[in-house]
Coordinates of C-alpha atoms in Angstrom, one line a residue:
M1 CA 190.5 141.0 179.0
R2 CA 191.1 140.4 175.2
V3 CA 188.8 142.2 172.8
R4 CA 187.9 140.1 169.8
P5 CA 188.7 141.9 166.3
S6 CA 185.1 141.3 165.3
T7 CA 183.8 143.2 168.2
V8 CA 186.1 146.1 167.4
V9 CA 184.8 146.0 163.8
V10 CA 181.2 145.9 164.9
L11 CA 181.6 148.8 167.5
S12 CA 183.5 150.9 165.0
L13 CA 180.8 150.5 162.4
L14 CA 178.1 151.4 164.9
A15 CA 180.1 154.4 165.9
L16 CA 180.4 155.5 162.3
L17 CA 176.7 155.0 161.7
H18 CA 175.7 157.1 164.8
A19 CA 178.0 159.8 163.5
Y20 CA 176.5 159.6 160.1
I21 CA 173.1 160.3 161.5
G22 CA 174.4 163.2 163.6
W23 CA 176.5 164.8 160.6
R24 CA 173.4 164.6 158.2
I25 CA 170.6 165.6 160.6
L26 CA 171.8 167.8 163.6
P27 CA 173.4 170.7 161.6
Q28 CA 170.2 171.1 159.4
L29 CA 167.6 171.2 162.4
P30 CA 166.1 174.6 163.2
V31 CA 167.0 174.6 166.8
P32 CA 169.5 176.4 169.1
D33 CA 173.0 174.9 169.5
S34 CA 172.2 173.9 173.0
L35 CA 169.5 171.3 171.6
R36 CA 171.9 170.2 168.9
A37 CA 174.3 169.4 171.9
V38 CA 171.5 167.4 173.5
G39 CA 171.1 165.5 170.2
V40 CA 174.9 164.6 170.2
V41 CA 174.5 163.4 173.8
L42 CA 171.6 161.2 172.8
L43 CA 173.5 159.8 169.9
V44 CA 176.4 159.0 172.2
L45 CA 174.1 157.4 174.7
S46 CA 172.5 155.2 171.9
F47 CA 175.9 154.1 170.9
V48 CA 176.7 152.9 174.3
L49 CA 173.4 151.5 175.2
V50 CA 172.9 149.3 172.0
P51 CA 175.9 146.9 172.6
T52 CA 175.4 147.1 176.5
G53 CA 171.8 145.9 176.0
M54 CA 172.9 143.2 173.6
M55 CA 175.5 141.7 176.1
A56 CA 173.4 142.3 179.2
H57 CA 172.5 138.7 179.4
G58 CA 176.1 138.0 180.7
I59 CA 175.3 140.1 183.9
A60 CA 174.3 137.8 186.7
R61 CA 172.7 140.6 188.8
Q62 CA 168.9 141.0 188.3
P63 CA 167.0 143.1 187.7
L64 CA 169.9 145.2 186.4
A65 CA 170.6 142.8 183.4
D66 CA 167.0 143.2 182.3
R67 CA 166.9 146.9 182.8
L68 CA 170.0 147.3 180.7
S69 CA 168.4 145.1 178.0
W70 CA 165.3 147.2 178.0
A71 CA 167.4 150.4 177.6
G72 CA 169.6 148.8 174.9
M73 CA 166.7 147.3 172.9
M74 CA 164.7 150.4 173.1
A75 CA 167.9 152.4 171.9
L76 CA 168.3 149.8 169.0
G77 CA 164.9 150.3 167.7
M78 CA 165.2 154.0 167.7
F79 CA 168.6 153.9 166.2
S80 CA 167.4 151.5 163.4
S81 CA 164.6 153.9 162.3
L82 CA 166.9 156.9 162.5
F83 CA 169.5 155.3 160.2
V84 CA 167.0 154.1 157.7
L85 CA 165.1 157.4 157.6
T86 CA 168.6 159.4 157.3
L87 CA 169.6 157.1 154.4
L88 CA 166.2 157.6 152.7
R89 CA 166.4 161.3 153.1
D90 CA 169.8 161.5 151.5
V91 CA 168.6 159.5 148.6
M92 CA 165.6 161.8 148.2
L93 CA 167.9 164.9 148.5
S94 CA 170.2 163.4 146.0
A95 CA 167.5 162.8 143.6
I96 CA 166.0 166.3 144.0
G97 CA 169.6 167.7 143.6
L98 CA 170.0 165.8 140.2
A99 CA 166.7 167.1 139.0
G100 CA 168.3 170.8 139.7
V101 CA 166.2 171.6 142.6
H102 CA 168.0 173.0 145.7
D103 CA 165.4 174.2 148.3
P104 CA 166.9 175.0 151.8
E105 CA 163.3 174.5 153.1
V106 CA 163.2 171.0 152.0
V107 CA 166.5 170.4 153.5
M108 CA 165.4 171.8 156.8
W109 CA 162.1 170.2 157.2
S110 CA 163.2 166.7 156.0
A111 CA 165.9 166.9 158.7
V112 CA 163.2 167.5 161.3
A113 CA 161.0 164.8 159.8
V114 CA 163.7 162.1 160.4
P115 CA 163.8 162.1 164.3
T116 CA 160.1 162.8 164.4
L117 CA 159.1 160.0 162.3
A118 CA 161.7 157.7 163.9
A119 CA 160.2 158.5 167.3
L120 CA 156.7 157.9 166.1
A121 CA 157.5 154.5 164.5
T122 CA 159.3 153.5 167.7
L123 CA 156.4 154.5 169.9
I124 CA 153.8 152.9 167.6
G125 CA 155.9 149.8 167.3
F126 CA 156.4 149.5 171.1
F127 CA 152.6 149.3 171.7
N128 CA 152.1 146.9 168.8
A129 CA 154.9 144.7 170.2
R130 CA 153.7 144.7 173.9
R131 CA 149.9 144.1 173.2
T132 CA 148.5 140.7 173.3
A133 CA 148.8 139.2 169.7
R134 CA 145.5 139.2 167.9
V135 CA 143.9 136.1 166.4
V136 CA 144.3 135.6 162.7
D137 CA 142.1 133.1 161.1
V138 CA 143.3 131.1 158.1
E139 CA 141.4 128.5 156.2
I140 CA 143.4 125.6 154.5
P141 CA 141.8 123.8 151.5
I142 CA 142.8 120.2 151.7
N143 CA 142.1 117.7 148.9
D144 CA 139.9 114.8 149.8
L145 CA 139.5 115.9 153.4
P146 CA 137.3 113.5 155.4
D147 CA 133.9 115.1 156.5
A148 CA 134.9 114.4 160.1
L149 CA 138.0 116.7 159.7
Q150 CA 136.0 119.7 158.1
G151 CA 136.7 122.6 160.4
F152 CA 139.5 120.8 162.5
T153 CA 141.5 123.8 164.1
I154 CA 145.1 124.4 165.2
A155 CA 146.0 127.2 167.3
Q156 CA 149.5 128.1 166.4
I157 CA 151.8 130.3 168.4
S158 CA 155.4 131.0 167.5
D159 CA 158.5 133.0 168.1
I160 CA 157.5 134.3 171.5
H161 CA 161.1 134.9 172.7
V162 CA 160.5 134.8 176.5
G163 CA 163.7 136.5 177.8
P164 CA 164.9 139.9 179.1
T165 CA 161.9 142.0 178.1
I166 CA 159.2 139.2 177.7
K167 CA 158.2 137.7 181.1
R168 CA 155.4 135.5 182.6
G169 CA 152.6 138.2 182.4
Y170 CA 153.1 138.5 178.6
L171 CA 153.0 134.7 178.1
D172 CA 149.9 134.4 180.5
A173 CA 147.9 136.7 178.3
I174 CA 148.8 134.7 175.2
V175 CA 147.9 131.4 176.9
D176 CA 144.5 132.8 178.0
R177 CA 143.7 134.0 174.4
V178 CA 144.8 130.6 172.9
N179 CA 142.7 128.7 175.4
S180 CA 139.6 130.8 174.7
L181 CA 139.8 129.6 171.0
Q182 CA 139.1 126.0 172.0
A183 CA 141.2 124.5 169.3
D184 CA 141.5 120.8 168.5
A185 CA 145.3 121.1 168.8
V186 CA 147.9 123.7 169.9
A187 CA 151.2 124.0 168.0
V188 CA 154.1 126.0 169.3
T189 CA 156.4 126.3 166.4
G190 CA 159.8 127.2 168.0
D191 CA 161.8 130.2 169.5
L192 CA 159.9 130.1 172.7
V193 CA 162.9 131.5 174.8
D194 CA 166.0 133.5 174.7
G195 CA 167.8 132.4 178.0
S196 CA 168.5 129.4 180.2
V197 CA 166.0 127.1 182.0
R198 CA 167.4 128.3 185.2
H199 CA 166.6 132.0 184.5
L200 CA 163.3 131.7 182.5
A201 CA 161.5 128.5 183.8
P202 CA 159.3 130.6 186.0
H203 CA 158.3 132.7 183.0
T204 CA 157.6 129.8 180.6
A205 CA 155.3 128.1 183.4
P206 CA 152.0 129.4 181.9
L207 CA 152.5 126.9 178.9
A208 CA 151.4 124.2 181.3
R209 CA 147.9 125.7 181.1
L210 CA 147.4 125.3 177.5
Q211 CA 144.3 123.4 176.5
A212 CA 143.2 121.7 173.4
R213 CA 141.1 118.6 172.7
H214 CA 144.2 116.7 171.2
G215 CA 146.9 118.6 173.3
A216 CA 149.8 121.0 172.8
Y217 CA 152.8 120.2 170.7
F218 CA 156.2 121.8 170.4
V219 CA 159.1 121.9 167.9
T220 CA 162.4 123.6 168.5
G221 CA 163.6 126.8 166.8
N222 CA 167.0 128.0 166.3
H223 CA 166.8 130.3 169.5
E224 CA 166.4 127.1 171.7
Y225 CA 169.6 125.9 170.4
Y226 CA 171.3 129.1 171.3
S227 CA 169.9 128.6 174.9
N228 CA 170.7 124.8 175.5
A229 CA 168.1 123.1 173.5
H230 CA 168.4 119.8 175.4
A231 CA 167.5 121.6 178.7
W232 CA 164.5 123.3 177.1
I233 CA 163.2 120.1 175.6
D234 CA 163.2 118.5 178.9
E235 CA 161.5 121.5 180.4
V236 CA 158.8 121.9 177.8
R237 CA 158.0 118.1 178.2
R238 CA 157.8 118.7 182.0
L239 CA 155.2 121.4 181.3
G240 CA 153.1 118.7 179.5
L241 CA 153.7 119.7 175.9
R242 CA 154.7 116.8 173.4
V243 CA 157.9 117.6 171.7
L244 CA 158.0 116.3 168.2
M245 CA 161.6 115.7 167.1
N246 CA 161.6 114.3 163.7
E247 CA 158.5 112.2 164.6
H248 CA 154.7 112.2 164.4
V249 CA 151.6 111.4 166.3
V250 CA 148.2 110.1 164.8
L251 CA 145.3 112.1 166.3
P252 CA 141.9 110.1 166.0
H253 CA 139.1 112.6 165.5
D254 CA 135.6 111.7 165.1
G255 CA 136.3 108.6 163.1
A256 CA 139.0 110.2 160.9
R257 CA 142.8 110.6 161.5
V258 CA 145.2 113.5 161.6
L259 CA 148.9 112.9 161.3
L260 CA 150.6 115.7 163.1
A261 CA 154.5 115.6 162.6
G262 CA 157.3 117.9 163.8
V263 CA 160.9 118.4 162.9
N264 CA 163.8 120.0 164.6
D265 CA 165.0 123.5 163.6
F266 CA 166.5 123.5 160.1
T267 CA 170.0 124.5 161.6
A268 CA 169.8 122.1 164.6
H269 CA 172.6 119.8 163.2
Y270 CA 175.1 122.6 163.7
F271 CA 174.6 122.3 167.4
D272 CA 173.9 118.5 167.6
E273 CA 174.1 116.2 164.6
S274 CA 171.7 113.8 166.0
H275 CA 168.9 116.6 165.8
R276 CA 169.3 117.1 162.0
S277 CA 166.1 118.1 160.7
D278 CA 164.4 115.4 158.5
P279 CA 160.8 115.6 157.3
R280 CA 161.0 112.1 155.9
A281 CA 162.2 110.6 159.2
A282 CA 159.1 112.4 160.8
L283 CA 156.8 110.2 158.6
A284 CA 158.7 106.9 159.5
G285 CA 156.1 104.1 160.3
A286 CA 153.1 106.5 159.5
P287 CA 149.8 104.7 158.5
D288 CA 148.5 105.3 155.0
N289 CA 145.0 105.9 155.9
V290 CA 145.1 109.5 157.4
G291 CA 143.0 112.4 156.3
V292 CA 145.7 115.0 156.3
K293 CA 149.5 115.2 157.0
I294 CA 150.7 118.3 158.8
L295 CA 154.2 119.3 159.7
L296 CA 155.3 121.7 162.3
A297 CA 158.7 123.2 161.3
H298 CA 160.2 126.5 162.7
Q299 CA 161.8 127.7 159.4
P300 CA 159.8 128.1 156.2
R301 CA 162.8 126.8 154.2
T302 CA 162.0 123.3 155.4
A303 CA 159.2 123.3 152.8
T304 CA 161.1 121.9 150.0
A305 CA 161.9 118.7 151.9
A306 CA 158.3 118.7 153.4
A307 CA 156.8 118.8 149.9
E308 CA 159.0 115.9 148.8
A309 CA 158.0 113.9 151.9
G310 CA 154.4 114.2 150.9
F311 CA 153.0 116.7 153.6
D312 CA 149.8 118.6 152.9
L313 CA 150.5 121.5 155.1
Q314 CA 153.4 123.0 157.0
L315 CA 153.1 125.5 159.8
S316 CA 156.2 127.6 160.4
G317 CA 157.3 131.0 162.0
H318 CA 161.0 132.4 162.4
T319 CA 160.6 135.4 160.1
H320 CA 158.4 137.6 162.3
G321 CA 157.1 138.9 159.0
G322 CA 160.2 141.2 159.2
Q323 CA 159.0 142.7 162.4
F324 CA 159.5 146.1 161.4
F325 CA 160.6 148.0 158.2
P326 CA 162.7 147.6 156.3
W327 CA 164.0 144.2 157.7
N328 CA 161.1 142.6 156.1
L329 CA 162.8 143.3 152.6
F330 CA 165.7 141.2 153.8
V331 CA 163.9 138.1 155.0
P332 CA 163.8 136.7 151.3
M333 CA 167.5 136.6 151.3
Q334 CA 167.4 133.5 153.6
Q335 CA 163.7 132.3 153.6
P336 CA 161.3 131.4 150.7
Y337 CA 158.4 133.1 152.6
V338 CA 158.0 136.1 154.7
A339 CA 154.4 135.6 156.1
G340 CA 151.1 134.3 155.3
L341 CA 149.8 131.3 153.2
N342 CA 151.9 130.1 150.3
R343 CA 151.8 127.2 148.0
L344 CA 154.7 124.8 147.0
E345 CA 153.7 122.2 144.6
Q346 CA 151.0 120.1 146.6
L347 CA 152.2 121.6 150.0
W348 CA 150.4 124.6 151.8
V349 CA 152.9 126.6 153.8
Y350 CA 151.6 129.0 156.5
T351 CA 154.3 131.3 157.9
S352 CA 153.3 133.0 161.2
R353 CA 154.4 136.7 161.8
G354 CA 155.2 135.4 165.4
T355 CA 153.3 136.0 168.7
G356 CA 156.0 137.9 170.6
Y357 CA 159.1 139.8 169.3
W358 CA 163.0 139.5 169.3
G359 CA 165.4 142.3 170.2
P360 CA 163.7 145.8 170.1
P361 CA 160.2 145.8 171.6
K362 CA 159.0 147.1 168.2
R363 CA 156.6 145.9 165.5
F364 CA 155.7 148.1 162.7
G365 CA 154.0 146.9 159.6
A366 CA 154.2 143.2 160.8
P367 CA 151.6 142.7 163.5
S368 CA 152.1 139.8 166.0
E369 CA 149.5 136.9 165.7
I370 CA 148.0 134.0 167.2
T371 CA 147.0 131.8 164.3
R372 CA 143.7 129.8 164.1
V373 CA 144.2 127.4 161.3
R374 CA 141.1 125.6 160.0
L375 CA 141.0 122.7 157.7
V376 CA 138.3 122.9 155.1
K377 CA 137.6 120.7 152.0
A378 CA 139.3 122.0 148.8

């Protein structure tokens, strides 16, 4: 079996980063050599588990594949915090050294702090990720909103990532909480799954229970395209959700009308040119006399095209709010918004932190959410 050069590079880098953590932390710990040896073993185990967990989806046997994914993703979450804290410790020690201070106590206790804080962040992050997302209320002021649409609500869920570590029970709890909101419409803004319809259909089945006055709507995210988007579009339709693919629906509401549109993922054209995201196409044939124009778009960076097309509000996800520190600092390199409500010209953009998680079952500083969007007069 031929190993790709890129795989060798990634594994080499991963090995170096694990070695860096061991070199900078283990010798400074005030523990017996036997415990340092345990630390070496744990770092080696982490180096093995991280790539194993990421490649476990290729293993046909269940539940072995999911168990390896769980182990690998937990190791990845812990490794991430260990590396960041080790790096921050070295920056701190360098700054202290430049100031002419050399305190062995600081060196020792800062070494103790790294694995302690990493373990604490991983534990807290695990409970944050695995709990059912809380409801976040957001009011959107709309110019010239008809009286009939005052208080119109949309329950938004996004980035659930049903897959190796998120199963039916997790989604069941989300659906129960969404239904309790009694929203006028439900919006699922992409990245529902990480895996095939064949393996995950039993676990996405709870979506069929979503209830709202005007129904539930879905747009694709980039992860649907990693997992055969065409098959998932058919499956989501089978579950009773309306999939909006560069198209819109008009929802009559107490004498007024809401235009609800959806576009395919921003990167969909890399997988299927006919799925290229197009907010203008989503408005084709739309009536003029609607009270508000709302766009569902997985990635916030659709906002520029949405503003040009004349939408009032865009609901997005994708970013997870960074999910856990310090990755929230890197989101702006790709997306214009990390989380929350923002304004672009006449367009409001709300970016959900996501309702599930991706990769490590870990959320720290970026809580998951079920968003209850409420339209109000500006």
